[in-house]
Tab-separated table of N, CA and C in Angstrom:
chain	number	residue	atom	x	y	z
A	1	GLY	N	1.485	20.460	-30.593
A	1	GLY	CA	2.205	19.882	-32.430
A	1	GLY	C	3.098	19.266	-32.174
A	2	THR	N	3.902	20.053	-31.714
A	2	THR	CA	5.565	19.290	-30.739
A	2	THR	C	5.837	18.556	-29.838
A	3	THR	N	6.858	18.314	-30.151
A	3	THR	CA	7.293	17.147	-28.369
A	3	THR	C	8.757	17.414	-28.353
A	4	LYS	N	8.357	17.822	-27.297
A	4	LYS	CA	10.559	18.362	-26.638
A	4	LYS	C	10.376	16.728	-25.709
A	5	PRO	N	11.509	16.310	-25.524
A	5	PRO	CA	11.810	15.480	-24.660
A	5	PRO	C	12.483	16.429	-23.425
A	6	VAL	N	11.500	15.719	-22.354
A	6	VAL	CA	12.587	16.629	-21.067
A	6	VAL	C	13.192	15.412	-20.098
A	7	PRO	N	14.579	15.157	-19.462
A	7	PRO	CA	14.336	13.744	-19.056
A	7	PRO	C	14.408	14.355	-17.102
A	8	LEU	N	13.628	12.835	-17.322
A	8	LEU	CA	13.457	12.579	-15.805
A	8	LEU	C	14.133	11.765	-14.983
A	9	LEU	N	14.248	11.477	-13.910
A	9	LEU	CA	13.982	10.183	-13.270
A	9	LEU	C	13.572	9.853	-12.691
A	10	TYR	N	13.048	8.554	-12.514
A	10	TYR	CA	12.507	7.606	-12.401
A	10	TYR	C	12.012	5.933	-12.006
A	11	ALA	N	11.768	5.532	-11.541
A	11	ALA	CA	11.393	4.447	-10.221
A	11	ALA	C	10.348	3.286	-11.142
A	12	HIS	N	10.935	2.340	-11.476
A	12	HIS	CA	9.875	1.030	-12.248
A	12	HIS	C	8.978	0.926	-11.120
A	13	HIS	N	8.040	1.172	-11.682
A	13	HIS	CA	6.345	0.768	-10.204
A	13	HIS	C	5.635	0.068	-10.756
A	14	GLU	N	4.940	-1.513	-10.741
A	14	GLU	CA	4.068	-1.815	-10.350
A	14	GLU	C	3.757	-2.109	-12.785
A	15	GLY	N	4.676	-2.478	-13.055
A	15	GLY	CA	4.651	-2.568	-14.687
A	15	GLY	C	4.765	-1.170	-15.006
A	16	GLY	N	4.966	-0.068	-14.424
A	16	GLY	CA	5.139	0.899	-15.168
A	16	GLY	C	6.002	2.434	-14.066
A	17	TYR	N	6.021	3.575	-14.445
A	17	TYR	CA	7.147	4.151	-13.720
A	17	TYR	C	6.348	5.109	-13.490
A	18	LEU	N	7.289	5.516	-12.429
A	18	LEU	CA	6.818	7.235	-11.318
A	18	LEU	C	7.277	8.109	-11.307
A	19	VAL	N	7.263	8.941	-11.430
A	19	VAL	CA	8.017	10.642	-11.926
A	19	VAL	C	7.529	11.435	-10.707
A	20	ALA	N	8.244	12.345	-10.235
A	20	ALA	CA	7.907	13.290	-9.509
A	20	ALA	C	8.316	14.497	-10.526
A	21	ALA	N	7.399	15.635	-9.581
A	21	ALA	CA	7.711	17.035	-10.653
A	21	ALA	C	7.960	18.016	-9.630
A	22	THR	N	9.105	17.560	-8.770
A	22	THR	CA	9.780	19.124	-8.529
A	22	THR	C	9.850	19.831	-8.679
A	23	ASN	N	10.558	19.634	-9.699
A	23	ASN	CA	11.018	21.101	-10.418
A	23	ASN	C	12.209	21.870	-9.871
A	24	TRP	N	13.062	21.217	-9.367
A	24	TRP	CA	14.235	20.941	-8.283
A	24	TRP	C	13.596	22.424	-7.392
A	25	GLY	N	13.035	22.653	-7.249
A	25	GLY	CA	12.590	23.321	-6.233
A	25	GLY	C	12.226	24.386	-5.970
A	26	ARG	N	11.916	24.798	-7.225
A	26	ARG	CA	10.909	26.019	-7.450
A	26	ARG	C	9.523	25.747	-6.478
A	27	ARG	N	9.430	27.148	-7.094
A	27	ARG	CA	7.475	26.780	-5.704
A	27	ARG	C	7.004	26.462	-7.439
A	28	GLU	N	6.167	26.977	-8.485
A	28	GLU	CA	5.679	26.909	-9.626
A	28	GLU	C	6.274	25.024	-10.248
A	29	HIS	N	5.137	24.580	-10.279
A	29	HIS	CA	4.722	22.973	-10.993
A	29	HIS	C	5.443	23.421	-11.828
A	30	PRO	N	5.599	21.978	-12.333
A	30	PRO	CA	6.625	21.706	-14.164
A	30	PRO	C	5.548	22.213	-15.206
A	31	LYS	N	5.490	22.897	-16.178
A	31	LYS	CA	5.564	22.221	-17.211
A	31	LYS	C	4.425	21.263	-17.815
A	32	TRP	N	5.667	20.045	-18.339
A	32	TRP	CA	5.552	19.862	-17.904
A	32	TRP	C	3.826	18.225	-17.208
A	33	SER	N	4.511	18.212	-16.068
A	33	SER	CA	2.831	18.011	-15.324
A	33	SER	C	1.855	19.061	-15.626
A	34	THR	N	1.953	20.027	-16.023
A	34	THR	CA	0.422	20.306	-16.534
A	34	THR	C	-0.146	19.979	-16.860
A	35	ARG	N	0.644	19.545	-18.493
A	35	ARG	CA	0.419	19.228	-19.862
A	35	ARG	C	-0.096	17.883	-19.731
A	36	LEU	N	0.382	16.295	-18.012
A	36	LEU	CA	-0.229	15.600	-18.673
A	36	LEU	C	-1.088	15.412	-17.398
A	37	LEU	N	-1.807	16.461	-17.053
A	37	LEU	CA	-2.797	16.732	-15.987
A	37	LEU	C	-3.852	17.177	-17.002
A	38	ASP	N	-3.230	17.929	-18.114
A	38	ASP	CA	-4.399	18.001	-19.408
A	38	ASP	C	-4.853	17.254	-20.092
A	39	GLY	N	-3.419	16.355	-19.461
A	39	GLY	CA	-4.450	14.617	-20.584
A	39	GLY	C	-3.668	14.401	-22.084
A	40	CYS	N	-2.474	15.180	-22.354
A	40	CYS	CA	-1.826	15.659	-23.613
A	40	CYS	C	-0.226	14.010	-23.201
A	41	ALA	N	-1.172	13.646	-24.205
A	41	ALA	CA	0.087	12.147	-25.334
A	41	ALA	C	1.262	12.621	-24.552
A	42	ALA	N	2.131	11.285	-24.291
A	42	ALA	CA	3.843	10.894	-24.116
A	42	ALA	C	3.570	9.931	-23.574
A	43	SER	N	5.196	9.835	-23.737
A	43	SER	CA	5.776	8.664	-24.411
A	43	SER	C	7.389	8.432	-23.078
A	44	VAL	N	7.689	7.298	-23.082
A	44	VAL	CA	8.607	7.249	-22.883
A	44	VAL	C	10.345	6.280	-23.586
A	45	GLU	N	10.868	6.942	-22.933
A	45	GLU	CA	12.006	6.528	-23.796
A	45	GLU	C	13.311	6.213	-22.792
A	46	ILE	N	13.954	5.127	-22.740
A	46	ILE	CA	14.445	5.006	-22.034
A	46	ILE	C	16.476	4.194	-23.077
A	47	GLY	N	17.136	4.292	-23.276
A	47	GLY	CA	17.791	3.604	-24.235
A	47	GLY	C	17.571	3.955	-25.675
A	48	ARG	N	16.923	4.239	-26.444
A	48	ARG	CA	16.636	4.033	-27.979
A	48	ARG	C	15.546	2.935	-28.073
A	49	THR	N	14.464	2.433	-26.792
A	49	THR	CA	13.201	2.001	-27.559
A	49	THR	C	12.205	3.493	-25.848
A	50	ALA	N	11.147	3.845	-27.412
A	50	ALA	CA	9.954	4.711	-26.915
A	50	ALA	C	8.349	4.086	-26.530
A	51	THR	N	7.798	4.196	-25.790
A	51	THR	CA	7.091	3.074	-25.233
A	51	THR	C	6.434	4.655	-24.634
A	52	ALA	N	4.954	4.650	-25.242
A	52	ALA	CA	3.902	5.044	-25.268
A	52	ALA	C	3.150	5.486	-23.925
A	53	VAL	N	2.575	5.769	-23.679
A	53	VAL	CA	2.405	5.612	-22.136
A	53	VAL	C	1.373	6.645	-21.507
A	54	ARG	N	0.101	6.566	-20.584
A	54	ARG	CA	-0.644	6.754	-20.181
A	54	ARG	C	-0.470	7.921	-18.500
A	55	ALA	N	-0.293	8.468	-18.095
A	55	ALA	CA	-0.199	9.209	-17.042
A	55	ALA	C	-1.524	9.183	-16.298
A	56	THR	N	-0.809	9.518	-15.138
A	56	THR	CA	-1.804	8.802	-14.312
A	56	THR	C	-1.371	9.609	-12.252
A	57	PRO	N	-1.934	10.562	-12.099
A	57	PRO	CA	-1.865	11.062	-10.779
A	57	PRO	C	-2.146	10.550	-10.114
A	58	LEU	N	-1.340	10.469	-9.260
A	58	LEU	CA	-1.490	10.107	-7.102
A	58	LEU	C	-1.775	11.375	-6.647
A	59	SER	N	-3.172	11.201	-5.868
A	59	SER	CA	-3.647	10.968	-4.641
A	59	SER	C	-2.691	11.364	-4.119
A	60	ALA	N	-2.600	12.068	-2.868
A	60	ALA	CA	-1.494	12.685	-1.665
A	60	ALA	C	-1.561	11.328	-0.662
A	61	ALA	N	-2.343	10.653	-1.110
A	61	ALA	CA	-2.511	8.951	-0.202
A	61	ALA	C	-1.024	7.735	-0.998
A	62	GLU	N	-1.199	7.937	-1.830
A	62	GLU	CA	-0.836	7.316	-3.018
A	62	GLU	C	0.841	7.930	-2.683
A	63	VAL	N	1.069	9.681	-3.125
A	63	VAL	CA	2.139	9.505	-2.309
A	63	VAL	C	3.098	9.141	-2.207
A	64	ASP	N	2.231	9.299	-0.657
A	64	ASP	CA	2.650	9.193	0.913
A	64	ASP	C	3.464	7.363	0.432
A	65	THR	N	2.518	6.327	-0.386
A	65	THR	CA	3.029	5.244	-0.218
A	65	THR	C	3.873	4.961	-0.773
A	66	VAL	N	4.169	5.811	-2.008
A	66	VAL	CA	5.401	5.553	-3.311
A	66	VAL	C	6.257	7.259	-3.283
A	67	TRP	N	6.401	7.566	-1.970
A	67	TRP	CA	7.311	8.918	-2.134
A	67	TRP	C	8.623	7.593	-2.107
A	68	PRO	N	9.419	6.863	-0.597
A	68	PRO	CA	10.245	6.711	-0.518
A	68	PRO	C	10.813	5.389	-1.341
A	69	ILE	N	9.895	5.136	-2.598
A	69	ILE	CA	10.249	4.383	-3.794
A	69	ILE	C	11.352	5.270	-4.198
A	70	LEU	N	10.687	6.338	-4.133
A	70	LEU	CA	11.360	7.379	-5.578
A	70	LEU	C	11.936	7.686	-4.466
A	71	LEU	N	12.431	8.301	-3.422
A	71	LEU	CA	13.737	8.720	-2.399
A	71	LEU	C	15.088	7.694	-2.334
A	72	THR	N	14.548	6.490	-3.034
A	72	THR	CA	15.384	5.711	-3.099
A	72	THR	C	16.571	5.608	-4.731
A	73	VAL	N	15.745	6.166	-5.950
A	73	VAL	CA	16.742	6.807	-5.991
A	73	VAL	C	16.834	7.166	-6.565
A	74	TRP	N	16.523	9.198	-5.398
A	74	TRP	CA	17.226	9.906	-5.665
A	74	TRP	C	16.767	10.917	-4.593
A	75	PRO	N	17.903	10.792	-2.987
A	75	PRO	CA	17.202	11.705	-2.393
A	75	PRO	C	16.952	12.123	-2.454
A	76	ALA	N	17.517	13.444	-3.077
A	76	ALA	CA	17.638	15.017	-2.489
A	76	ALA	C	15.881	15.532	-2.883
A	77	PHE	N	15.262	14.602	-3.595
A	77	PHE	CA	13.560	14.656	-4.234
A	77	PHE	C	12.992	15.329	-3.021
A	78	GLU	N	13.123	14.995	-1.194
A	78	GLU	CA	12.953	15.617	-0.165
A	78	GLU	C	13.416	16.584	-0.272
A	79	THR	N	15.097	17.301	-0.403
A	79	THR	CA	15.024	18.832	-0.089
A	79	THR	C	14.522	19.844	-1.186
A	80	TYR	N	13.777	18.724	-2.409
A	80	TYR	CA	13.297	19.936	-3.484
A	80	TYR	C	11.420	19.847	-3.436
A	81	ARG	N	11.370	19.023	-2.676
A	81	ARG	CA	9.601	19.256	-1.810
A	81	ARG	C	9.687	19.934	-0.770
A	82	SER	N	10.532	19.516	-0.396
A	82	SER	CA	10.877	21.571	1.363
A	82	SER	C	10.790	22.288	0.463
A	83	ARG	N	12.344	22.535	0.239
A	83	ARG	CA	12.489	23.756	-0.626
A	83	ARG	C	11.711	24.481	-1.923
A	84	ALA	N	10.915	24.166	-2.204
A	84	ALA	CA	9.337	24.531	-2.822
A	84	ALA	C	8.740	25.098	-2.379
A	85	GLY	N	7.920	24.746	-0.871
A	85	GLY	CA	7.091	25.082	0.186
A	85	GLY	C	5.750	24.454	-0.509
A	86	ARG	N	5.746	23.119	-1.642
A	86	ARG	CA	4.230	22.707	-1.837
A	86	ARG	C	4.364	21.213	-2.233
A	87	ASP	N	3.063	20.420	-2.212
A	87	ASP	CA	3.711	19.506	-2.783
A	87	ASP	C	3.853	19.203	-4.691
A	88	SER	N	4.453	17.423	-4.396
A	88	SER	CA	4.868	17.236	-5.623
A	88	SER	C	4.219	16.631	-6.362
A	89	ARG	N	3.851	16.714	-7.494
A	89	ARG	CA	2.680	16.522	-8.123
A	89	ARG	C	3.715	14.758	-8.733
A	90	VAL	N	3.020	14.240	-8.349
A	90	VAL	CA	3.741	12.264	-8.816
A	90	VAL	C	2.719	12.108	-9.337
A	91	PHE	N	3.410	11.047	-11.303
A	91	PHE	CA	2.654	9.977	-11.791
A	91	PHE	C	2.880	8.437	-11.697
A	92	ARG	N	1.621	8.044	-12.245
A	92	ARG	CA	2.517	7.259	-12.548
A	92	ARG	C	2.191	6.739	-13.878
A	93	LEU	N	3.229	6.595	-14.584
A	93	LEU	CA	3.372	6.069	-15.955
A	93	LEU	C	3.139	4.764	-16.571
A	94	HIS	N	1.918	4.550	-16.789
A	94	HIS	CA	1.770	2.901	-17.899
A	94	HIS	C	1.361	3.387	-19.883
A	95	PRO	N	2.052	1.839	-20.014
A	95	PRO	CA	2.574	1.857	-21.264
A	95	PRO	C	1.121	1.087	-21.952
A	96	VAL	N	1.044	1.813	-22.385
A	96	VAL	CA	-0.031	1.258	-23.299
A	96	VAL	C	-0.641	0.610	-24.522
């Protein structure tokens, strides 16, 4: 029923956005990433513009390819990933 905004760092990529579910290095995945995996609707709000998006989880090989792009946005993503002891979920968000 209700929506809750979640502020995230993102990288522009192939006409959409990349987001990493690092959860600040905690062992558990963030709840928003589980909701995306479950197919829940999502939108991106940048400034005052909101855009509906379709979330696609990336495979491990795809994450390896885009991880350097995310690190240019926030180098600490690597610290979070190593601290968590798990792979971080990464999603491509495409405008619909």
